[in-house]
Structures are given as structure tokens and as C-alpha cells.
Phi, psi and omega in degrees: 000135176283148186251136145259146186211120156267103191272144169295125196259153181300346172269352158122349181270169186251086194294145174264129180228147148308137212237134147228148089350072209236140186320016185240018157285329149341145180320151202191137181205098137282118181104206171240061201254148195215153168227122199223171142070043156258133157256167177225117139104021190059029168100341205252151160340166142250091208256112183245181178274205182242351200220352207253159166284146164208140209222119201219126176279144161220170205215139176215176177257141173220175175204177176169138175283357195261353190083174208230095178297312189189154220226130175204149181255163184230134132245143195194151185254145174104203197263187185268303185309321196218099140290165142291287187231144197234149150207112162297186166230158180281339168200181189303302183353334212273295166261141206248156176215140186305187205234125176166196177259335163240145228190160183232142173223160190228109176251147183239149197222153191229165167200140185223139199267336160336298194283315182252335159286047204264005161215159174301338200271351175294344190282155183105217205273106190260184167276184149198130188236164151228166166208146221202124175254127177262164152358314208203079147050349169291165213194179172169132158242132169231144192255342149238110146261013157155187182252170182185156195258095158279122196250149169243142189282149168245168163219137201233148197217175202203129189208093187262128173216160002269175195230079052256173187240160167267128190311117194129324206279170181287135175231116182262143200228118165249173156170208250123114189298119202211162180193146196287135178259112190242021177261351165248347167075038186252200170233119181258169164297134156285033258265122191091002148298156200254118160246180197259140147260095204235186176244148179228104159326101192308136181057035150244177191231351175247136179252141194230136191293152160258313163208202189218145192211146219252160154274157190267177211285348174233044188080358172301161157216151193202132183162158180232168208215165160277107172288127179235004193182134157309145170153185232219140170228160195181142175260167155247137171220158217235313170116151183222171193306352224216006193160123204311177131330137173187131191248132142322143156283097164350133169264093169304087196263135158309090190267098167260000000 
């Protein structure tokens, strides 16, 4: 299997280099040097497009009585041993860490999905690792320190009609579900979600679900409703490990 590895590039973008891995790359701890406690993203998704930069910090504890020299991060999809995709910094240099015996160390990471991304199947559940060198030559790698989530962003739209209706008649409410595509950098249909159809009461500030409705094989939604009252419709999805969360901008319909 070919290995990919996105290394952080000087330009700030994230270059594809071919990977190897060799088992003596594994978790490794010398001396009493210790790395712990990494986040990605402050805890949140890394939810990307097909075209926008997105640029995310991650952070770990590292620790050593001798103090903490330099500091570096792994995030990678698949195992450690056989990754997909790997991303790195081109040297430690790379990532800055406070100054103590125990230290928060920081790395930043860019990403342009044009460049870096190139297939959908990179999306779900990655690693994250670290490594931390002290003062006086003791070291520690831990190679999963926990998971964290790459999102392909979606977008969800809403269409209540007709507009204005009389109150009692049927109001057919479309739209359609969409998610970033990155082996073509389009946006496809989302197909087989379950979304939410929900209401908003005019001079109210809260939407209450009405029913719940799936998508079709290219991400359509369709369904009808009874008009009873002015207010706003609108769909919601909940999002899956592979793709945020995302509500429509509410539709205002006019009930006489």
C-alpha cells in the first residue's frame, strides 16, 4: 500500500511526500521525560471545503526535570504501523513550547484542500501523537494520544412553497443536502440522511422539529406540511463523524 504523508511546507501549505514508517518509530521513552494530553483544534472537528484554507492548532503537555528542548506533533489516518495519510512538521523547530519542566508545546497546521486533500475517504476519524526532547538528552514519543474528527463541510438549503398560502392548504417544503467532495473539489448530494424538518413561529426565536425526512439518492428533500401560523421552515442535520452539523437559513412564509 502506498503511504502519504502531508508535511507542513514552507509555504505554509501542506506538501505530499511519500511515507514509510519503520517499526522503531513506535512509542519510545527515554530517560524520564513524559508527553501527554494532546488536543487538536481546541477539542472541535477540523470541518474543511473544497476551496477554503484552514489553519488549526494542537497542543500537548510535555514534561522533564531538566526542562522540555523542542517539541513535534503526528496527526495520521489509518494505524500508525500502515497510515493513509500522515501530517507532520518538517522539523521540531516547527512546534514552540513554553519555558518550565512541564510545558504546553504548539503546533499549527494549514491545510488547503486542493492541495492536500485529495480523496473523501481521508474524512472520519484521525490519531494524534506526539514528541518532546529535554535539556539533557531524554526524549518520550506516544503515538496515539487520542482521536479527533476531519469533516468534508456541508451545506444544507430550504424551500417552502407557495408563498404567501392560506391557511389549512398544503405547503410543500424542499431542499437539499450537499458535502465537499475532495477527490473532485465539487459539492455532491448526501444521500440517505435522516434530517430534521423543523419550525419556527413568527415572534418566536425557537424552532421546534415537525418531522423528520431522509434524503434521496442525490441529496434532495421533499415533504408537506399543513400552513397554520406565519413562521419560518427550515431543515437541520445533525452531522455525522464524516460531516458537520448544518441547519438551513430559515424560510418565511406568510400565512393568510
Amino acid at each position: 500500500m502506498r503511504r502519504l504523508a502531508i508535511g507542513a511546507a514552507s509555504s505554509g501549505a501542506l506538501a505530499l511526500i511519500a511515507l514509510t514508517v519503520p517499526a522503531a518509530h513506535a512509542d519510545t521513552v527515554v530517560g524520564d521525560t513524559a508527553v501527554s494530553n494532546a488536543v487538536v483544534n481546541g477539542g472541535k472537528n477540523v470541518v474543511v471545503g473544497t476551496t477554503n484554507k484552514v489553519t488549526f492548532k494542537v497542543t500537548f503537555t510535555a514534561s522533564d526535570p531538566s526542562g522540555i528542548a523542542s517539541g513535534q506533533t503526528y496527526l495520521y489516518h489509518g494505524t500508525w504501523s500502515d497510515p493513509d495519510a500522515f501530517w507532520t512538521q518538517d522539523s521540531p523547530s516547527e512546534t514552540t513550547c513554553t519555558t518550565g519542566t512541564t510545558v504546553t508545546c504548539t503546533s499549527t497546521y494549514s491545510i488547503w484542500p486542493e492541495y492536500d486533500l485529495h480523496y473523501s475517504a481521508f474524512a472520519g476519524t484521525w490519531h494524534v501523537g506526539a514528541y518532546a526532547k529535554a535539556n539533557d538528552g531524554d526524549s518520550a514519543k506516544r503515538t496515539d494520544l487520542g482521536t479527533f474528527h476531519v469533516q468534508r463541510y456541508a451545506k444544507l438549503t430550504v424551500n417552502a412553497s407557495p408563498e404567501p398560502v392560506t391557511k389549512g392548504r398544503t405547503l410543500t417544503v424542499t431542499g437539499k443536502l450537499t458535502r465537499a467532495n475532495w477527490d473532485d473539489r465539487q459539492y455532491h448530494g448526501y444521500a440517505g440522511q435522516a434530517v430534521k424538518l423543523q419550525f419556527r413561529k413568527a415572534g418566536s426565536s425557537t424552532y421546534s422539529t415537525v418531522k423528520t425526512v431522509k434524503t434521496d439518492g442525490s441529496g434532495n428533500l421533499k415533504t408537506t406540511v399543513t400552513a397554520s401560523a406565519d413562521g419560518a421552515w427550515r431543515y437541520s442535520f445533525a452531522g455525522t463523524s464524516t460531516t458537520p452539523a448544518v441547519s438551513a437559513t430559515g424560510d418565511s412564509v406568510d400565512v393568510r
